[in-house]
Coordinates of C-alpha atoms and ligand atoms in Angstrom, one line a residue:
X250 CA 25.7 24.4 -16.9
X251 CA 24.7 20.9 -18.6
X252 CA 23.1 22.4 -21.9
X253 CA 19.4 20.7 -21.1
X254 CA 19.3 19.4 -24.5
X255 CA 15.3 17.8 -22.9
X256 CA 14.3 21.1 -23.0
X257 CA 14.9 21.0 -26.7
X258 CA 13.4 18.1 -27.6
X259 CA 11.4 15.9 -24.2
X260 CA 11.0 12.6 -26.6
X261 CA 14.6 13.2 -28.4
X262 CA 16.3 9.2 -27.3
X263 CA 19.5 9.5 -27.6
X264 CA 22.0 12.1 -27.5
X265 CA 26.5 12.5 -27.7
X266 CA 28.0 14.4 -25.1
X267 CA 31.3 15.3 -23.5
X268 CA 32.4 13.5 -20.4
X269 CA 33.6 17.2 -18.3
X270 CA 34.0 15.3 -15.4
X271 CA 33.4 12.3 -13.2
X272 CA 34.0 12.4 -9.4
X273 CA 33.5 9.7 -6.9
X274 CA 30.3 9.6 -4.2
X275 CA 30.2 6.9 -2.0
X276 CA 30.9 3.4 -4.8
X277 CA 29.0 4.7 -6.9
X278 CA 30.5 7.9 -9.4
X279 CA 28.7 11.8 -10.4
X280 CA 29.6 11.7 -14.4
X281 CA 28.7 15.9 -15.7
X282 CA 28.8 15.6 -19.3
X283 CA 28.4 18.6 -20.8
X284 CA 24.5 18.0 -22.4
X285 CA 22.6 15.8 -21.6
X286 CA 19.2 14.1 -22.9
X287 CA 18.4 13.1 -18.7
X288 CA 16.0 14.9 -16.8
X289 CA 17.4 15.0 -13.1
X290 CA 14.4 14.3 -11.0
X291 CA 12.2 17.1 -9.8
X292 CA 9.0 18.5 -10.3
X293 CA 8.2 14.8 -8.5
X294 CA 9.7 13.2 -11.1
X295 CA 12.2 10.6 -10.3
X296 CA 15.7 11.3 -12.4
X297 CA 16.2 9.3 -15.7
X298 CA 17.9 5.3 -15.8
X299 CA 19.8 5.2 -19.7
X300 CA 23.3 4.4 -20.8
X301 CA 26.1 6.1 -21.3
X302 CA 28.6 3.9 -24.1
X303 CA 27.9 0.6 -21.7
X304 CA 28.2 1.9 -17.9
X305 CA 24.1 2.5 -16.6
X306 CA 23.1 5.4 -14.9
X307 CA 20.5 4.2 -12.8
X308 CA 20.3 7.7 -11.6
X309 CA 19.9 12.0 -12.8
X310 CA 20.4 15.1 -10.0
X311 CA 20.4 18.5 -11.0
X312 CA 23.1 20.7 -8.9
X313 CA 22.7 24.1 -9.2
X314 CA 22.9 24.2 -12.7
X315 CA 25.1 20.9 -13.2
X316 CA 23.1 17.1 -14.0
X317 CA 24.9 14.7 -12.3
X318 CA 24.6 11.4 -13.7
X319 CA 24.6 8.6 -10.7
X320 CA 27.0 5.1 -11.9
X321 CA 28.6 2.1 -10.2
X322 CA 31.3 2.5 -13.0
X323 CA 33.6 5.9 -14.5
X324 CA 34.3 8.0 -17.3
X325 CA 37.8 9.6 -18.0
X326 CA 37.1 13.4 -18.6
X327 CA 37.1 14.0 -22.2
X328 CA 35.7 10.6 -22.9
X329 CA 32.9 11.1 -26.3
X330 CA 29.6 8.8 -24.7
X331 CA 26.3 8.4 -27.2
X332 CA 23.8 8.3 -24.2
X333 CA 21.1 6.5 -24.4
X334 CA 17.8 7.4 -22.4
X335 CA 15.6 4.6 -20.8
X336 CA 12.9 5.3 -23.6
X337 CA 9.8 3.0 -22.1
X338 CA 10.8 4.6 -18.9
X339 CA 10.8 7.7 -19.9
X340 CA 7.6 7.0 -21.3
X341 CA 5.4 6.0 -18.9
X342 CA 6.2 8.4 -16.5
X343 CA 5.9 11.5 -18.4
X344 CA 2.4 10.0 -19.1
X345 CA 1.9 10.0 -15.0
X346 CA 3.5 12.9 -15.4
X347 CA 1.0 14.8 -18.1
X348 CA -2.4 13.1 -16.5
X349 CA -1.8 14.5 -12.9
X350 CA -1.4 17.5 -14.5
X351 CA -4.7 17.7 -16.0
X352 CA -5.9 15.8 -12.9
X353 CA -4.6 19.0 -10.5
X354 CA -6.4 21.5 -13.2
X355 CA -9.6 19.9 -13.1
X356 CA -9.5 19.9 -9.2
X357 CA -8.1 23.4 -9.4
X358 CA -10.8 24.6 -12.2
X359 CA -13.7 22.6 -10.4
X360 CA -12.9 23.1 -6.9
X361 CA -10.0 26.0 -6.1
X362 CA -8.0 23.7 -4.3
X363 CA -4.7 23.4 -5.1
X364 CA -2.5 20.1 -5.8
X365 CA 0.3 20.9 -2.4
X366 CA 1.6 17.0 -2.7
X367 CA 2.7 15.1 -6.1
X368 CA 4.8 12.3 -6.1
X369 CA 5.9 9.9 -8.7
X370 CA 6.6 6.4 -7.4
X371 CA 7.7 3.0 -9.3
X372 CA 4.4 2.0 -9.9
X373 CA 1.3 5.0 -9.1
X374 CA 1.0 8.3 -8.5
X375 CA 0.4 10.1 -5.9
X376 CA -1.8 14.2 -5.6
X377 CA -3.0 15.1 -1.9
X378 CA -5.2 18.0 -2.3
X379 CA -5.7 20.6 0.4
X380 CA -9.2 20.6 -0.3
X381 CA -12.4 17.8 0.7
X382 CA -13.3 15.8 -2.3
X383 CA -15.4 12.9 -2.6
X384 CA -15.1 9.3 -4.5
X385 CA -18.5 11.1 -6.5
X386 CA -16.6 14.2 -7.6
X387 CA -13.6 12.0 -8.4
X388 CA -15.2 10.2 -10.8
X389 CA -16.6 12.2 -12.4
X390 CA -12.8 14.8 -12.4
X391 CA -11.6 10.6 -14.2
X392 CA -13.9 10.4 -16.6
X393 CA -13.2 14.7 -17.4
X394 CA -9.8 14.0 -16.9
X395 CA -10.6 11.4 -20.1
X396 CA -12.3 13.3 -22.4
X397 CA -9.7 16.0 -22.5
X398 CA -7.6 12.3 -23.2
X399 CA -9.7 11.9 -26.2
X400 CA -10.1 15.2 -26.9
X401 CA -6.3 14.5 -28.2
X402 CA -5.2 18.7 -27.2
X403 CA -2.3 20.1 -28.0
X404 CA 0.5 20.3 -24.3
X405 CA 1.7 23.5 -24.8
X406 CA 5.4 24.5 -23.4
X407 CA 5.4 27.4 -23.1
X408 CA 8.9 30.6 -21.1
X409 CA 6.9 33.2 -20.8
X410 CA 8.9 36.4 -20.2
X411 CA 8.5 38.7 -17.3
X412 CA 5.5 40.7 -18.9
X413 CA 3.6 38.1 -20.0
X414 CA 4.3 35.9 -16.5
X415 CA 2.4 38.4 -14.8
X416 CA -0.7 39.0 -17.1
X417 CA -1.0 34.9 -17.1
X418 CA -2.8 32.5 -14.5
X419 CA -1.2 30.0 -13.7
X420 CA -0.8 27.0 -10.9
X421 CA 2.8 26.8 -8.9
X422 CA 3.6 25.3 -5.9
X423 CA 7.1 27.3 -5.2
X424 CA 8.7 30.6 -5.8
X425 CA 10.9 30.2 -8.4
X426 CA 13.6 32.7 -10.0
X427 CA 14.6 33.0 -13.5
X428 CA 13.0 31.6 -16.3
X429 CA 9.1 30.3 -15.5
X430 CA 8.2 27.5 -17.9
X431 CA 4.9 26.7 -18.0
X432 CA 2.7 23.7 -19.3
X433 CA -0.7 24.6 -21.0
X434 CA -3.0 22.2 -22.1
X435 CA -6.2 24.4 -23.2
X436 CA -9.2 24.3 -21.3
X437 CA -8.3 21.5 -18.1
X438 CA -4.4 23.2 -16.8
X439 CA -1.8 26.3 -16.8
X440 CA 0.9 25.0 -14.7
X441 CA 4.9 26.0 -14.4
X442 CA 6.9 22.4 -14.6
X443 CA 10.5 22.2 -15.0
X444 CA 9.4 18.5 -15.9
X445 CA 9.0 16.7 -19.8
X446 CA 5.9 15.9 -21.2
X447 CA 3.9 14.6 -23.9
X448 CA 3.6 16.2 -26.8
X449 CA -0.9 15.6 -26.9
X450 CA -2.9 14.0 -24.8
X451 CA -4.3 11.9 -26.8
X452 CA -0.4 10.2 -25.8
X453 CA -1.0 9.7 -22.8
X454 CA -3.7 6.7 -23.2
X455 CA -6.3 6.4 -20.2
X456 CA -6.5 8.1 -16.7
X457 CA -7.6 5.6 -13.8
X458 CA -8.0 7.1 -10.6
X459 CA -7.2 4.1 -8.5
X460 CA -8.1 5.6 -5.0
X461 CA -8.7 7.9 -2.1
X462 CA -8.3 8.7 1.4
X463 CA -8.5 11.9 3.5
X464 CA -4.6 13.0 4.0
X465 CA -4.4 15.9 6.1
X466 CA -7.1 18.0 5.6
X467 CA -7.9 16.9 2.4
X468 CA -7.2 14.2 0.3
X469 CA -4.6 12.2 -1.5
X470 CA -5.6 10.7 -4.7
X471 CA -4.1 7.9 -6.1
X472 CA -4.3 8.0 -10.3
X473 CA -1.6 4.6 -12.8
X474 CA -2.5 6.7 -16.2
X475 CA -1.9 5.1 -19.6
X476 CA 0.9 1.8 -19.6
X477 CA 0.3 1.5 -15.7
X478 CA -3.3 1.4 -16.3
X479 CA -3.0 -1.3 -19.2
X480 CA -1.3 -3.5 -16.9
X481 CA -3.5 -2.5 -13.7
X482 CA -6.7 -3.5 -16.0
X483 CA -5.7 -7.4 -17.4
X484 CA -3.4 -8.7 -13.8
X485 CA -6.8 -6.6 -12.0
X486 CA -8.8 -9.2 -15.1
X487 CA -6.7 -11.7 -14.3
X488 CA -8.3 -11.6 -10.8
X489 CA -11.7 -11.9 -11.8
X490 CA -11.8 -13.9 -14.5
X491 CA -9.2 -16.3 -12.4
X492 CA -12.5 -15.8 -8.5
X493 CA -14.9 -16.2 -11.7
X494 CA -13.9 -20.1 -13.5
X495 CA -13.7 -21.2 -10.0
X496 CA -17.3 -20.2 -9.0
X497 CA -18.6 -20.9 -12.5
X498 CA -20.0 -17.5 -12.2
X499 CA -20.3 -15.2 -14.4
X500 CA -17.5 -12.3 -14.7
X501 CA -19.8 -9.9 -13.8
X502 CA -21.1 -11.7 -10.7
X503 CA -18.2 -12.0 -8.4
X504 CA -18.8 -9.4 -5.9
X505 CA -22.4 -11.5 -5.3
X506 CA -20.6 -14.8 -5.4
X507 CA -18.1 -13.2 -2.5
X508 CA -20.9 -11.7 -0.6
X509 CA -22.9 -15.4 -1.2
X510 CA -19.7 -17.3 0.4
X511 CA -19.2 -14.7 3.5
X512 CA -22.6 -15.5 4.7
X513 CA -22.1 -19.5 3.9
X514 CA -19.4 -18.4 6.1
X515 CA -21.2 -16.9 8.4
X516 CA -23.5 -19.8 9.2
X517 CA -21.2 -22.7 8.6
X518 CA -19.5 -20.5 12.1
X519 CA -22.2 -20.4 14.3
X520 CA -22.9 -24.2 13.0
X521 CA -20.0 -25.0 14.0
X522 CA -20.0 -23.3 17.3
X523 CA -23.3 -24.7 18.3
X524 CA -21.8 -28.4 17.1
X525 CA -19.0 -27.5 19.2
X526 CA -20.8 -26.8 22.1
X527 CA -22.4 -30.2 22.1
X528 CA -19.4 -31.6 21.3
X529 CA -18.8 -30.0 25.0
X530 CA -22.2 -30.8 27.2
X531 CA -21.3 -34.2 25.7
X532 CA -17.0 -34.4 27.1
X533 CA -19.3 -32.9 30.1
X534 CA -21.3 -35.7 30.6
X535 CA -18.5 -38.2 30.5
X536 CA -16.8 -37.1 33.3
X537 CA -18.5 -39.4 36.7
X538 CA -20.6 -37.6 38.8
X539 CA -19.4 -35.4 42.5
X540 CA -15.3 -35.7 41.5
X541 CA -13.5 -34.4 43.5
X542 CA -11.5 -32.1 40.7
X543 CA -11.0 -33.0 37.1
X544 CA -8.9 -31.2 34.9
X545 CA -8.7 -31.4 31.8
X546 CA -6.3 -30.6 28.7
X547 CA -8.4 -29.8 25.6
X548 CA -6.6 -28.5 22.3
X549 CA -8.9 -27.0 20.4
X550 CA -10.8 -24.6 23.0
X551 CA -11.0 -21.3 22.2
X552 CA -12.8 -17.9 22.8
X553 CA -15.7 -18.6 26.0
X554 CA -15.2 -22.2 25.3
X555 CA -13.1 -23.1 28.4
X556 CA -15.2 -21.2 29.9
X557 CA -18.6 -23.4 28.8
X558 CA -17.0 -25.9 29.4
X559 CA -16.5 -25.8 33.1
X560 CA -19.3 -25.0 34.2
X561 CA -21.6 -27.8 32.3
X562 CA -18.5 -29.9 34.4
X563 CA -19.3 -27.7 37.5
X564 CA -23.5 -28.4 36.6
X565 CA -21.7 -32.2 37.2
X566 CA -19.0 -32.1 40.3
X567 CA -19.8 -30.5 43.9
X568 CA -15.8 -30.4 43.5
X569 CA -12.9 -27.5 41.4
X570 CA -13.0 -27.6 37.6
X571 CA -10.5 -26.7 35.5
X572 CA -10.0 -26.5 31.7
X573 CA -6.3 -25.3 29.6
X574 CA -6.9 -25.8 26.9
X575 CA -3.8 -25.5 24.8
X576 CA -0.2 -26.9 23.5
X577 CA 3.3 -27.4 25.9
X578 CA 4.7 -25.1 22.7
X579 CA 2.3 -22.6 23.1
X580 CA 1.0 -22.2 26.8
X581 CA -1.9 -22.5 28.2
X582 CA -5.1 -20.5 28.6
X583 CA -6.9 -22.0 31.6
X584 CA -9.8 -20.9 33.2
X585 CA -10.7 -23.2 36.9
X586 CA -14.3 -22.8 39.0
X587 CA -15.9 -24.5 41.9
X588 CA -19.3 -23.6 43.9
X589 CA -16.9 -24.9 46.8
X590 CA -14.1 -23.9 47.1
X591 CA -12.5 -20.5 46.0
X592 CA -10.8 -21.0 43.3
X593 CA -8.6 -17.8 43.4
X594 CA -6.2 -19.2 45.7
X595 CA -6.0 -22.5 43.0
X596 CA -5.3 -19.6 40.2
X597 CA -1.7 -18.9 42.9
X598 CA -1.0 -21.9 43.1
X599 CA -0.7 -23.0 38.8
X600 CA 0.5 -19.4 38.4
X601 CA 3.4 -20.0 40.7
X602 CA 4.3 -23.4 39.8
X603 CA 4.1 -22.9 35.6
X604 CA 5.2 -19.6 35.2
X605 CA 2.0 -18.3 34.7
X606 CA -0.4 -15.5 35.1
X607 CA -4.5 -13.9 36.1
X608 CA -6.8 -14.2 38.5
X609 CA -10.6 -13.5 38.9
X610 CA -13.1 -14.3 41.9
X611 CA -13.9 -16.5 43.8
X612 CA -16.2 -19.1 42.3
X613 CA -14.0 -18.4 39.0
X614 CA -10.5 -17.7 37.5
X615 CA -8.9 -17.0 34.1
X616 CA -5.0 -16.7 33.3
X617 CA -2.5 -18.6 30.9
X618 CA 0.6 -20.7 32.5
X619 CA 3.6 -22.5 30.3
X620 CA 4.8 -25.8 30.2
X621 CA 4.7 -30.1 30.1
X622 CA 0.4 -31.2 30.0
X623 CA 1.4 -34.1 32.5
X624 CA 2.7 -31.7 34.6
X625 CA 0.3 -29.6 34.9
X626 CA -2.3 -31.9 34.8
X627 CA -0.3 -33.6 38.1
X628 CA -0.2 -30.9 39.5
X629 CA -3.5 -29.5 39.8
X630 CA -4.8 -33.9 40.6
X631 CA -2.5 -34.0 43.4
X632 CA -3.3 -30.6 45.1
X633 CA -6.8 -30.9 44.8
X634 CA -8.4 -33.7 44.8
Ligands
ZN279 ZN1 3.5 19.1 -13.8

């Protein structure tokens, strides 16, 4: 068994130890020490990272009481090592984990839901609860969780006897064999947990619940605590400041500014559509009346504009009209219309020649073809003039 120094002192940043074994595992090495302050992956928290002498530890895992330090280089058996944790990372993880206990404890206390999934990721923390929580309730939980932080309560680690444990009300995700370790935050939470925690709630810093989504009949809540919440604040502050500067608006008004922009964009779009229709009618008026076949190759038509153009041309022409919208590279969407001939024949002919597809009613067909625009134009005019 590796001696777990992180249980003696969760704030231990450096330690000395002796290498008991080092085995190769793929391209990596698994180093076992007689004692370690590296916390192995567990309880939703990732394994610690840091250094053993000059060698980097990129993960730590526990198996049957032995703690494995994952490295890219070997360490010989019997070597004395100085272990140094990446304390910045560990501290941030503890901030998230202790914050999670407060939030899960509050949810349990207020709504009776259990935390059925906890993931402490590189970006944020997610907590899954087996009941539905509304946005308003989440805001309330966030407020109360921060109140717990500002009260600066002790975060106690208790190792109760079996008898004491029987009398104790505590949250637990799994059945635990052997000694149960309880993390207690008076008035907020009491939960079985194997991970190191902050000493006092004040060290967690701000607790920010950032997202709420429905998940497996319950909800998934995302959270940022401490330095991560600070980084998130800074990032959001920069965004809001930049938007405010671009629009010469006050920071608290950026939402109104964006809303106004959206409305403006919508009315501009409607204006463009109106102008586009006008443009199409001028285009149609350019075509002499009574043409037998008209073929228009258009680059910038979208939506139902090709159909509109066909209809406008048909009002002036007694024959058949085709509009091909697109380009050689991306292919052409077509609409062919006529008041006198069956356009399905035309569609069939064009589809066959230019690897196309599509069809419709005798008076109008729609589809797509690929090929050279000039060839498409010539083929259509040759066949229908
Ligand atoms: Zn925990």
